[in-house]
Amino acid sequence: MRKISSVLICVVTAGFASTASAQEIDWKKVDEALGRTAAVSGDVHRYGFPRTDLQVTLDGVTIRPTLALGGWAAFKPMHGGAMVMGDLVLLETEINPVMAKLIENGLEVTAVHNHVLRSSPLPFYMHIGGHGDPVKLATAIRTALAESKTPLTPPAPPATPPAIDLDTAQLDQIIGVKGQANGGVYQFAVPRRDPVSENGMQLTPPGPTGVATAIGFQPTGGGKAAITGDFVLTGEEVNPVIKALRENGIEVTAVHSHMLTEQPRLIFMHFWANDDAVKLAKGLRAAIDKTASAKS
């Protein structure tokens, strides 16, 4: 699951400054500070912190980390350093210790909330942001995560990736973008047509920076799937999307902000269902059609 905050400086030469900054950043030192390597997309380096230590169940489904327990931090070069945005997955007892370390080390906390309902245990999600020296930012995040039981070493990849027992080609056709398998979950990122920016600087690519609608399908047998994720919406889109989801048997589990000063102002809507995957995909498509998505 994904989520984002940032503090950016807008200058006329932002594009050139970002390129120069990207060349100057020693990403190996950032990797070392976080204890893992990044997934790189464009100029964004995104680091995953899956809660593989947790066994979270919801309506009889054991949630895979890549469905709803995937904490992350994304670094994007900016003039004089980098911005960071992210979403940390925490238990209730971990929220205040982690928050204290983040604040102590100069990072911002922009949201704390649930994404799902009824799960056992119930995870919370802390959205963070900051800017400055990328190694210092990375060190601050690792120091904060050490206050939780988040694994600080990346999990070993399975010898055989979990199968996706779904008609993924049909899901691609319905949703309107190509999905990808990740840790037993079939994931989609549906970008918006309108650019999203902070202080005049565009947040790209939208998926890695958390401003694309995220949808995950976790197979639950017999052509069924558990789905969750979040829609990225402007205010006027919120209730039309709620109605479309509810009319198609998809539960709305949270409606809230993740960031503080983005343009346009965005609302994130989380959802849940466990039913026939194709049926659910059609319901999600009906909701996407209520938004200014890049695919129609």
Coordinates of C-alpha atoms in Angstrom, one line a residue:
M1 CA 0.0 0.0 0.0
R2 CA 1.2 3.1 -0.6
K3 CA 1.3 6.7 0.9
I4 CA 3.3 10.5 0.6
S5 CA 4.4 13.8 2.0
S6 CA 7.0 16.3 0.9
V7 CA 8.4 19.8 1.5
L8 CA 9.9 21.2 -1.8
I9 CA 11.5 24.3 -3.0
C10 CA 10.2 25.6 -6.3
V11 CA 12.7 27.4 -8.5
V12 CA 12.6 28.3 -12.2
T13 CA 15.4 25.8 -12.9
A14 CA 13.9 23.0 -10.8
G15 CA 14.2 20.5 -13.6
F16 CA 17.9 21.2 -14.1
A17 CA 18.5 21.3 -10.4
S18 CA 16.9 18.0 -9.9
T19 CA 19.1 16.4 -12.6
A20 CA 22.2 17.9 -11.1
S21 CA 21.2 16.8 -7.6
A22 CA 20.5 13.3 -8.8
Q23 CA 24.0 13.0 -10.2
E24 CA 25.5 14.4 -7.0
I25 CA 23.7 12.0 -4.5
D26 CA 25.7 9.0 -3.4
W27 CA 22.9 6.5 -3.5
K28 CA 25.1 3.8 -2.2
K29 CA 25.4 5.7 1.1
V30 CA 21.6 6.1 1.2
D31 CA 21.3 2.3 0.6
E32 CA 23.7 1.6 3.4
A33 CA 21.9 3.9 5.8
L34 CA 18.6 2.1 5.2
G35 CA 20.1 -1.4 5.0
R36 CA 18.6 -2.2 1.6
T37 CA 18.7 -1.3 -2.0
A38 CA 16.1 0.9 -3.7
A39 CA 13.7 0.2 -6.6
V40 CA 14.6 3.0 -9.0
S41 CA 12.0 4.7 -11.3
G42 CA 13.0 7.8 -13.1
D43 CA 14.9 9.9 -10.5
V44 CA 13.0 8.4 -7.6
H45 CA 14.6 5.8 -5.3
R46 CA 12.0 4.0 -3.3
Y47 CA 12.8 1.7 -0.3
G48 CA 10.3 -0.9 1.0
F49 CA 9.8 -1.8 4.7
P50 CA 7.3 -4.7 4.6
R51 CA 5.9 -5.8 7.9
T52 CA 6.8 -9.4 7.3
D53 CA 6.9 -9.9 11.1
L54 CA 3.1 -9.4 11.4
Q55 CA 0.3 -11.9 10.8
V56 CA -2.7 -9.7 10.0
T57 CA -6.0 -11.4 9.3
L58 CA -9.2 -9.7 8.0
D59 CA -12.4 -11.5 7.3
G60 CA -10.5 -14.8 7.4
V61 CA -7.9 -13.6 4.9
T62 CA -4.2 -13.5 6.0
I63 CA -3.0 -10.3 4.4
R64 CA 0.2 -10.5 2.4
P65 CA 2.7 -7.6 3.1
T66 CA 2.4 -6.5 -0.5
L67 CA -1.3 -6.1 -0.2
A68 CA -1.6 -3.7 2.8
L69 CA 1.5 -4.0 5.0
G70 CA 4.2 -2.5 2.8
G71 CA 5.8 0.5 4.4
W72 CA 8.0 2.6 2.2
A73 CA 10.1 5.7 1.8
A74 CA 10.7 7.4 -1.6
F75 CA 13.6 9.8 -2.2
K76 CA 13.5 12.4 -5.0
P77 CA 16.4 14.7 -5.8
M78 CA 15.8 18.4 -5.2
H79 CA 18.1 21.5 -5.3
G80 CA 20.6 21.0 -2.6
G81 CA 19.7 17.5 -1.5
A82 CA 16.6 15.3 -1.6
M83 CA 13.0 15.3 -0.5
V84 CA 11.6 12.2 1.1
M85 CA 8.0 11.0 1.4
G86 CA 6.7 7.7 2.8
D87 CA 4.3 5.6 4.8
L88 CA 5.3 3.5 7.8
V89 CA 3.2 0.6 8.9
L90 CA 3.0 0.4 12.7
L91 CA 1.2 -1.2 15.5
E92 CA -0.6 1.1 18.0
T93 CA 2.0 0.8 20.6
E94 CA 4.8 1.7 18.1
I95 CA 3.2 5.0 17.0
N96 CA 4.5 7.4 19.7
P97 CA 8.1 6.0 20.0
V98 CA 8.5 6.2 16.2
M99 CA 7.0 9.6 16.0
A100 CA 9.3 10.9 18.7
K101 CA 12.4 9.8 16.9
L102 CA 11.2 11.3 13.6
I103 CA 10.5 14.7 15.2
E104 CA 13.8 14.5 17.0
N105 CA 15.7 14.0 13.8
G106 CA 13.9 16.7 11.8
L107 CA 11.3 14.7 9.8
E108 CA 7.7 15.7 9.5
V109 CA 4.7 13.5 10.4
T110 CA 1.8 14.4 8.1
A111 CA -0.9 11.8 8.9
V112 CA -1.6 8.9 11.3
H113 CA -4.6 6.7 10.6
N114 CA -6.0 3.3 9.7
H115 CA -6.4 2.0 6.1
V116 CA -8.4 -1.2 6.9
L117 CA -11.1 -2.1 9.5
R118 CA -11.7 -5.2 11.7
S119 CA -8.2 -6.7 11.2
S120 CA -6.4 -8.5 13.9
P121 CA -4.1 -6.9 14.8
L122 CA -5.1 -3.5 13.5
P123 CA -2.1 -1.7 11.8
F124 CA -1.8 2.0 11.6
Y125 CA -0.1 4.1 8.9
M126 CA 2.2 7.0 9.6
H127 CA 2.9 9.3 6.6
I128 CA 6.1 11.2 6.7
G129 CA 8.0 13.8 4.8
G130 CA 11.2 15.9 4.8
H131 CA 14.0 17.4 2.8
G132 CA 17.7 17.9 3.2
D133 CA 20.8 15.6 3.1
P134 CA 19.5 12.2 1.8
V135 CA 21.9 10.2 4.0
K136 CA 20.8 12.1 7.1
L137 CA 17.1 11.6 6.1
A138 CA 17.7 7.9 5.6
T139 CA 19.5 7.6 8.9
A140 CA 16.6 9.3 10.7
I141 CA 14.1 6.9 9.2
R142 CA 16.0 3.9 10.2
T143 CA 16.5 5.2 13.7
A144 CA 12.8 5.8 14.0
L145 CA 11.9 2.4 12.6
A146 CA 14.2 0.8 15.2
E147 CA 11.7 1.9 17.8
S148 CA 9.2 -0.6 16.2
K149 CA 9.5 -4.2 15.3
T150 CA 9.7 -3.4 11.6
P151 CA 12.4 -5.8 10.2
L152 CA 15.5 -3.7 9.5
T153 CA 17.0 -6.3 7.1
P154 CA 15.2 -7.0 3.9
P155 CA 13.5 -10.4 3.6
A156 CA 15.0 -13.1 1.4
P157 CA 13.1 -13.5 -1.8
P158 CA 11.2 -16.8 -2.1
A159 CA 12.7 -19.5 -4.3
T160 CA 9.5 -19.5 -6.3
P161 CA 7.3 -16.4 -6.5
P162 CA 3.8 -17.0 -5.2
A163 CA 1.4 -17.8 -8.0
I164 CA -1.3 -15.3 -9.1
D165 CA -4.3 -17.6 -9.6
L166 CA -6.4 -15.0 -11.4
D167 CA -7.2 -14.1 -15.0
T168 CA -4.7 -11.2 -15.0
A169 CA -5.2 -10.4 -18.6
Q170 CA -8.9 -9.8 -18.0
L171 CA -8.1 -7.7 -15.0
D172 CA -5.7 -5.6 -17.0
Q173 CA -8.4 -5.1 -19.7
I174 CA -11.0 -4.0 -17.1
I175 CA -8.9 -1.7 -15.0
G176 CA -7.3 -0.2 -18.1
V177 CA -3.6 -0.4 -17.2
K178 CA -1.1 -3.3 -17.1
G179 CA -0.7 -4.8 -13.6
Q180 CA 2.3 -6.5 -12.1
A181 CA 2.7 -9.4 -9.7
N182 CA 4.5 -8.6 -6.5
G183 CA 4.8 -11.1 -3.6
G184 CA 1.6 -13.0 -4.4
V185 CA -0.5 -9.8 -5.1
Y186 CA -1.5 -8.4 -8.5
Q187 CA -1.0 -4.7 -8.3
F188 CA -2.2 -1.7 -10.4
A189 CA -1.2 1.9 -10.3
V190 CA -3.6 4.2 -12.2
P191 CA -2.2 7.8 -12.6
R192 CA -4.3 10.9 -12.7
R193 CA -4.6 13.0 -15.8
D194 CA -3.7 16.2 -13.9
P195 CA -0.2 16.6 -12.5
V196 CA 0.3 16.7 -8.8
S197 CA 2.8 19.0 -7.3
E198 CA 4.2 20.4 -4.0
N199 CA 5.2 24.1 -4.0
G200 CA 5.2 24.0 -7.8
M201 CA 7.4 20.9 -8.3
Q202 CA 5.7 18.0 -10.0
L203 CA 5.6 14.7 -8.2
T204 CA 6.8 12.1 -10.8
P205 CA 6.6 9.2 -11.4
P206 CA 3.2 9.1 -9.7
G207 CA 3.3 5.5 -8.6
P208 CA 6.5 5.5 -6.7
T209 CA 5.7 8.9 -5.2
G210 CA 2.3 7.7 -3.9
V211 CA 0.0 9.9 -6.0
A212 CA -1.5 7.2 -8.3
T213 CA -4.6 5.2 -7.4
A214 CA -3.2 1.9 -6.0
I215 CA -5.1 -1.4 -6.3
G216 CA -4.1 -4.8 -5.1
F217 CA -5.7 -8.2 -5.8
Q218 CA -4.7 -11.1 -3.5
P219 CA -6.1 -14.4 -4.7
T220 CA -8.2 -16.2 -2.2
G221 CA -9.2 -19.2 -4.2
G222 CA -11.8 -20.1 -6.8
G223 CA -11.3 -17.0 -8.9
K224 CA -11.9 -14.8 -5.8
A225 CA -9.6 -12.1 -4.5
A226 CA -9.2 -9.8 -1.6
I227 CA -8.8 -6.2 -2.8
T228 CA -7.5 -3.1 -1.1
G229 CA -5.6 0.0 -1.9
D230 CA -6.5 3.7 -2.2
F231 CA -8.1 6.0 -4.7
V232 CA -6.4 9.4 -5.1
L233 CA -9.2 11.9 -5.4
T234 CA -10.0 15.6 -5.6
G235 CA -12.7 16.7 -3.2
E236 CA -15.5 16.7 -5.8
E237 CA -14.7 13.1 -6.7
V238 CA -15.0 11.7 -3.2
N239 CA -18.7 11.0 -2.9
P240 CA -19.2 9.8 -6.5
V241 CA -16.5 7.3 -5.9
I242 CA -17.9 6.2 -2.6
K243 CA -21.3 5.6 -4.2
A244 CA -19.7 3.6 -7.1
L245 CA -17.8 1.4 -4.7
R246 CA -20.7 0.8 -2.4
E247 CA -23.0 0.0 -5.3
N248 CA -20.6 -2.7 -6.4
G249 CA -20.2 -4.4 -3.0
I250 CA -16.9 -2.8 -2.1
E251 CA -16.5 -1.4 1.4
V252 CA -15.0 2.1 2.0
T253 CA -12.7 1.8 5.0
A254 CA -11.1 5.2 5.3
V255 CA -11.2 8.7 3.8
H256 CA -8.5 11.1 4.7
S257 CA -5.4 13.1 3.6
H258 CA -1.8 11.9 3.3
M259 CA -0.1 15.2 2.5
L260 CA -0.2 18.8 3.7
T261 CA 0.4 21.3 0.9
E262 CA 0.0 19.4 -2.4
Q263 CA -1.8 20.9 -5.4
P264 CA -4.4 20.0 -6.3
R265 CA -5.6 19.1 -2.8
L266 CA -6.0 15.3 -2.7
I267 CA -8.1 12.9 -0.6
F268 CA -7.2 9.3 -0.3
M269 CA -9.9 6.7 -0.1
H270 CA -9.2 3.1 1.1
F271 CA -11.4 0.1 0.3
W272 CA -11.8 -3.6 1.0
A273 CA -13.7 -6.6 -0.5
N274 CA -13.2 -10.3 -0.9
D275 CA -15.3 -11.6 -3.8
D276 CA -15.1 -12.7 -7.5
A277 CA -12.1 -10.9 -8.9
V278 CA -13.6 -10.0 -12.2
K279 CA -16.7 -8.7 -10.5
L280 CA -14.6 -6.6 -8.2
A281 CA -12.5 -5.3 -11.1
K282 CA -15.7 -4.1 -12.8
G283 CA -16.7 -2.3 -9.6
L284 CA -13.3 -0.6 -9.3
R285 CA -13.5 0.4 -13.0
A286 CA -16.9 2.0 -12.3
A287 CA -15.3 4.0 -9.5
I288 CA -12.2 5.0 -11.6
D289 CA -14.6 6.3 -14.3
K290 CA -15.8 8.9 -11.7
T291 CA -12.2 10.3 -11.5
A292 CA -9.9 12.3 -13.7
S293 CA -7.7 9.2 -14.3
A294 CA -5.2 8.9 -17.1
K295 CA -7.0 5.8 -18.4
S296 CA -10.6 5.6 -19.5

